[in-house]
Coordinates of C-alpha atoms and ligand atoms in Angstrom, one line a residue:
X25 CA 0.0 -0.1 0.2
X26 CA 1.2 3.4 -0.5
X27 CA 2.6 5.0 2.2
X28 CA 0.0 7.4 4.3
X29 CA -1.9 10.9 3.5
X30 CA -2.0 11.8 7.1
X31 CA -1.3 9.5 9.9
X32 CA -1.9 10.4 13.4
X33 CA -0.2 8.4 16.4
X34 CA -1.3 9.3 20.0
X35 CA -2.0 12.3 19.2
X36 CA -3.0 14.8 22.8
X37 CA -4.0 18.3 22.3
X38 CA -4.9 21.6 24.5
X39 CA -7.4 24.3 23.6
X40 CA -7.3 27.9 25.0
X41 CA -10.3 28.8 26.5
X42 CA -10.4 32.6 26.6
X43 CA -12.7 32.3 29.1
X44 CA -10.6 30.5 32.2
X45 CA -7.3 31.8 30.4
X46 CA -6.5 28.0 31.0
X47 CA -5.5 24.9 28.7
X48 CA -7.8 22.7 28.3
X49 CA -7.0 18.7 27.2
X50 CA -9.2 18.0 24.3
X51 CA -7.3 15.2 22.1
X52 CA -6.1 12.2 24.2
X53 CA -4.4 10.2 21.9
X54 CA -5.9 10.1 18.4
X55 CA -4.9 7.6 16.3
X56 CA -5.8 7.5 12.7
X57 CA -4.3 6.5 8.8
X58 CA -5.6 7.9 6.0
X59 CA -4.0 6.8 2.6
X60 CA -5.6 8.7 -0.9
X61 CA -8.3 7.0 -2.4
X62 CA -9.8 6.8 0.8
X63 CA -12.9 8.3 2.2
X64 CA -13.4 8.5 5.9
X65 CA -16.3 9.6 8.3
X66 CA -15.9 10.7 11.8
X67 CA -18.9 10.4 14.4
X68 CA -19.1 11.0 18.0
X69 CA -21.3 12.3 20.4
X70 CA -21.3 16.0 20.6
X71 CA -18.1 17.4 22.6
X72 CA -16.2 14.0 21.6
X73 CA -13.5 16.4 20.2
X74 CA -14.6 15.7 16.3
X75 CA -14.2 19.8 15.2
X76 CA -10.9 19.9 17.6
X77 CA -9.2 17.4 15.8
X78 CA -10.2 19.1 12.4
X79 CA -8.9 22.3 13.8
X80 CA -5.9 20.8 15.5
X81 CA -4.6 19.6 11.9
X82 CA -5.4 22.8 10.2
X83 CA -3.2 24.6 12.8
X84 CA -6.2 26.4 14.3
X85 CA -3.6 28.9 17.0
X86 CA -5.9 28.2 19.8
X87 CA -5.0 24.3 19.4
X88 CA -2.2 23.1 20.5
X89 CA -0.7 19.4 20.2
X90 CA 1.2 18.4 23.4
X91 CA 2.1 14.8 22.7
X92 CA 1.8 12.3 19.7
X93 CA 2.7 12.3 16.1
X94 CA 0.9 14.2 13.5
X95 CA 2.3 13.7 9.6
X96 CA 0.7 15.2 6.3
X97 CA 2.6 13.5 3.2
X98 CA 4.9 12.1 5.8
X99 CA 5.9 15.6 7.3
X100 CA 5.4 16.1 10.9
X101 CA 2.4 19.1 10.6
X102 CA 3.9 20.7 13.4
X103 CA 6.8 22.2 12.0
X104 CA 4.3 24.0 9.3
X105 CA 2.4 27.0 9.1
X106 CA -1.7 26.5 9.1
X107 CA -1.2 28.5 5.4
X108 CA 1.6 25.9 4.9
X109 CA -0.8 23.0 5.6
X110 CA -3.2 24.3 3.3
X111 CA -0.8 25.0 0.8
X112 CA 0.3 21.6 1.1
X113 CA -3.5 20.2 0.0
X114 CA -5.4 20.4 3.9
X115 CA -8.9 22.0 3.7
X116 CA -11.3 22.2 6.4
X117 CA -15.1 23.3 5.7
X118 CA -16.1 24.6 9.0
X119 CA -18.7 23.5 11.2
X120 CA -19.6 27.3 11.3
X121 CA -18.3 29.1 8.8
X122 CA -17.1 32.6 9.5
X123 CA -18.3 36.1 8.5
X124 CA -16.3 38.7 7.0
X125 CA -17.9 41.6 6.3
X126 CA -16.8 44.0 3.3
X127 CA -15.4 40.9 1.7
X128 CA -16.9 39.7 -1.4
X129 CA -17.2 35.9 -2.0
X130 CA -15.0 36.4 -5.1
X131 CA -12.7 38.4 -3.6
X132 CA -12.1 36.1 -1.2
X133 CA -12.0 32.5 -3.4
X134 CA -9.5 34.0 -6.0
X135 CA -7.2 35.1 -2.9
X136 CA -7.5 31.5 -1.8
X137 CA -6.7 29.7 -5.0
X138 CA -3.5 31.9 -5.0
X139 CA -2.7 31.1 -1.8
X140 CA -3.0 27.4 -2.5
X141 CA -1.3 27.7 -5.8
X142 CA 1.5 30.1 -4.1
X143 CA 1.1 32.5 -7.6
X144 CA -1.0 35.1 -9.3
X145 CA -3.7 33.1 -10.8
X146 CA -5.1 35.4 -13.8
X147 CA -8.4 36.7 -13.8
X148 CA -9.1 34.9 -17.2
X149 CA -7.8 31.7 -15.4
X150 CA -10.0 31.9 -12.4
X151 CA -12.9 32.9 -13.6
X152 CA -12.9 30.2 -16.3
X153 CA -12.5 27.8 -13.1
X154 CA -15.0 29.7 -10.7
X155 CA -17.9 29.4 -13.8
X156 CA -17.3 25.6 -14.2
X157 CA -17.6 25.4 -10.3
X158 CA -20.8 27.4 -9.6
X159 CA -22.1 25.7 -12.6
X160 CA -21.5 22.2 -11.4
X161 CA -22.9 23.2 -7.8
X162 CA -25.8 25.2 -9.3
X163 CA -25.0 28.5 -7.3
X164 CA -25.6 31.7 -8.7
X165 CA -22.8 34.2 -9.7
X166 CA -25.0 36.9 -7.5
X167 CA -23.5 35.3 -4.8
X168 CA -20.1 36.1 -5.4
X169 CA -20.3 39.7 -5.1
X170 CA -21.7 39.4 -1.7
X171 CA -20.0 39.6 2.0
X172 CA -18.4 36.4 3.1
X173 CA -21.2 34.5 4.8
X174 CA -23.1 38.1 5.8
X175 CA -26.2 37.0 6.1
X176 CA -26.0 33.5 4.4
X177 CA -28.6 31.2 5.2
X178 CA -27.0 28.1 7.2
X179 CA -27.3 26.1 3.9
X180 CA -25.8 28.7 1.8
X181 CA -22.7 28.9 4.2
X182 CA -22.2 25.2 3.8
X183 CA -22.5 25.2 0.0
X184 CA -19.6 28.3 -0.1
X185 CA -17.4 26.2 2.2
X186 CA -17.9 23.2 -0.9
X187 CA -17.5 25.9 -3.5
X188 CA -13.9 26.2 -2.0
X189 CA -13.2 23.1 -1.8
X190 CA -14.2 22.2 -5.7
X191 CA -11.7 25.5 -6.6
X192 CA -8.9 24.6 -3.7
X193 CA -9.0 21.5 -5.3
X194 CA -7.3 19.7 -1.6
X195 CA -5.7 16.2 -1.1
X196 CA -7.3 15.8 2.1
X197 CA -10.5 17.7 2.3
X198 CA -12.5 17.7 5.8
X199 CA -15.9 18.5 6.1
X200 CA -17.8 19.4 9.7
X201 CA -21.1 18.6 9.5
X202 CA -21.3 20.1 6.2
X203 CA -24.8 18.3 6.1
X204 CA -26.4 20.2 9.1
X205 CA -28.5 23.3 7.8
X206 CA -29.0 21.8 4.3
X207 CA -32.4 20.4 2.8
X208 CA -32.9 17.4 1.6
X209 CA -32.4 18.7 -2.2
X210 CA -29.6 20.2 -1.3
X211 CA -27.8 17.5 1.2
X212 CA -28.2 15.4 -2.0
X213 CA -26.7 17.6 -4.4
X214 CA -24.0 18.8 -1.6
X215 CA -22.9 15.5 -1.3
X216 CA -23.3 13.5 -4.5
X217 CA -20.9 16.9 -5.9
X218 CA -18.7 15.6 -2.4
X219 CA -18.6 11.7 -3.6
X220 CA -17.7 13.1 -7.4
X221 CA -14.9 14.9 -6.1
X222 CA -13.5 12.0 -4.2
X223 CA -10.8 10.4 -6.0
X224 CA -7.5 8.1 -6.0
X225 CA -5.7 10.9 -5.6
X226 CA -7.3 12.3 -3.0
X227 CA -9.1 11.6 1.0
X228 CA -11.9 12.9 2.5
X229 CA -12.7 13.2 6.5
X230 CA -16.1 13.2 6.8
X231 CA -17.8 14.4 10.0
X232 CA -21.3 13.9 10.7
X233 CA -23.8 13.1 13.0
X234 CA -26.2 11.2 10.1
X235 CA -26.0 8.1 9.1
X236 CA -27.9 9.3 5.9
X237 CA -24.8 11.0 4.8
X238 CA -23.4 7.7 4.6
X239 CA -25.4 6.5 1.4
X240 CA -24.3 9.5 -0.5
X241 CA -20.9 9.3 0.0
X242 CA -20.2 5.9 0.7
X243 CA -17.3 5.7 3.3
X244 CA -14.3 3.2 3.6
X245 CA -13.9 3.7 7.0
X246 CA -16.1 5.1 9.7
X247 CA -14.4 5.8 13.0
X248 CA -16.5 6.9 16.7
X249 CA -14.8 9.3 18.9
X250 CA -15.2 9.5 22.4
X251 CA -13.6 11.4 25.2
X252 CA -10.7 13.1 22.6
X253 CA -10.4 9.5 21.0
X254 CA -11.4 7.2 18.2
X255 CA -12.7 4.1 20.3
X256 CA -14.3 2.2 17.3
X257 CA -13.4 1.9 13.6
X258 CA -15.2 -0.6 11.0
X259 CA -16.8 0.1 7.7
X260 CA -20.4 1.8 6.7
X261 CA -22.3 -0.8 9.0
X262 CA -20.9 0.4 12.0
X263 CA -22.9 3.8 11.2
X264 CA -26.1 2.1 10.5
X265 CA -25.7 0.5 14.2
X266 CA -25.0 3.9 15.6
X267 CA -27.6 5.4 13.6
X268 CA -30.5 2.1 15.1
X269 CA -28.9 2.0 18.3
X270 CA -27.3 4.8 19.7
X271 CA -24.0 5.7 21.0
X272 CA -24.4 3.9 24.4
X273 CA -25.1 0.6 22.9
X274 CA -22.2 0.3 20.4
X275 CA -19.5 1.7 22.7
X276 CA -21.3 -0.3 25.8
X277 CA -20.7 2.8 27.8
X278 CA -22.4 5.7 29.1
X279 CA -22.2 8.2 25.6
X280 CA -23.4 11.3 27.5
X281 CA -21.3 14.2 28.1
Ligands
ATP320 N1 -12.1 27.4 23.0 C1 -12.2 26.3 23.2 N2 -12.4 27.0 25.3 C2 -12.8 25.7 26.2 N3 -13.5 24.9 25.4 C3 -13.9 24.2 24.1 C4 -13.2 25.1 23.1 N4 -13.2 24.6 21.9 C5 -13.3 23.4 22.2 N5 -13.8 22.9 24.1 C6 -13.9 22.1 24.8 O1 -13.8 20.8 23.8 C7 -14.9 19.8 23.9 C8 -14.6 19.4 22.6 O2 -15.3 20.1 21.4 P1 -15.4 19.9 19.8 O3 -16.3 21.5 19.1 O4 -14.3 19.3 19.3 O5 -16.8 18.7 19.9 P2 -17.1 18.2 18.9 O6 -17.3 16.7 19.3 O7 -16.8 18.8 17.3 O8 -18.8 17.9 19.3 P3 -20.0 18.6 17.9 O9 -20.5 17.1 17.7 O10 -21.0 19.1 18.9 O11 -19.7 19.8 17.0 C9 -16.2 20.1 24.4 O12 -16.3 20.0 25.5 C10 -16.1 21.8 24.1 O13 -16.8 22.3 24.8
MG321 MG1 -18.0 19.6 15.9

């Protein structure tokens, strides 16, 4: 088998709490290996550390790795700044996308594409790619003139994250509850597009609470997180069991946080 795209061994982290001015332990030994060509789904009760894991991997400044190993393309991510990780092919579609008043979506996307490629992209070239992505995702051009996420509906924010993914073409796309806020038709369309994006040269890490998402993306691996660790891994059948029986029954422990 080819070398892993992402390899986590005993990864521990803390988050800085601005309320208490303290570092709070969150990840408590995450082991996870992702190869290209794979689609991983991460499930788990609220507060188990799923979003934190994604933030740690992207290099969010409030999250610190305290122990363990995290390698992307074989390189320790601790040695890489956030923007370097993005340039190397990591992408996170946020659970709660940020709003930036006064920054038009089109301007933001062009800057993001140029940052990812470390070069200026002529407007003509960018426009061609953008038009193709808008067409594919069924997003109106009017969207581009609006301030980033300002006044966007929940579903529009999520679709904007997926538009970014299509333009940035990451090798590891992490989607944090992209399904939440989407109506049933949008869910089907967005995850059909996500599935089409996946190929032998990239990998997905999809965080979700809902088994129905798995019907669209057909994952190769499903993991369950609890209290800062991945405590169970399997195939799509694992999410069916969670959906039918709940975390408590499947994990054999109390699932409440
Ligand atoms: N900035 C912060 N300050 C304090 N606690 C934090 C901070 N960020 C995360 N946490 C805590 O870390 C734990 C894990 O949170 P995280 O958002 O990773 O959970 P999650 O698995 O994504 O949950 P959900 O399914 O609800 O999205 C929670 O107990 C949360 O309150
Ligand atoms: Mg979360």
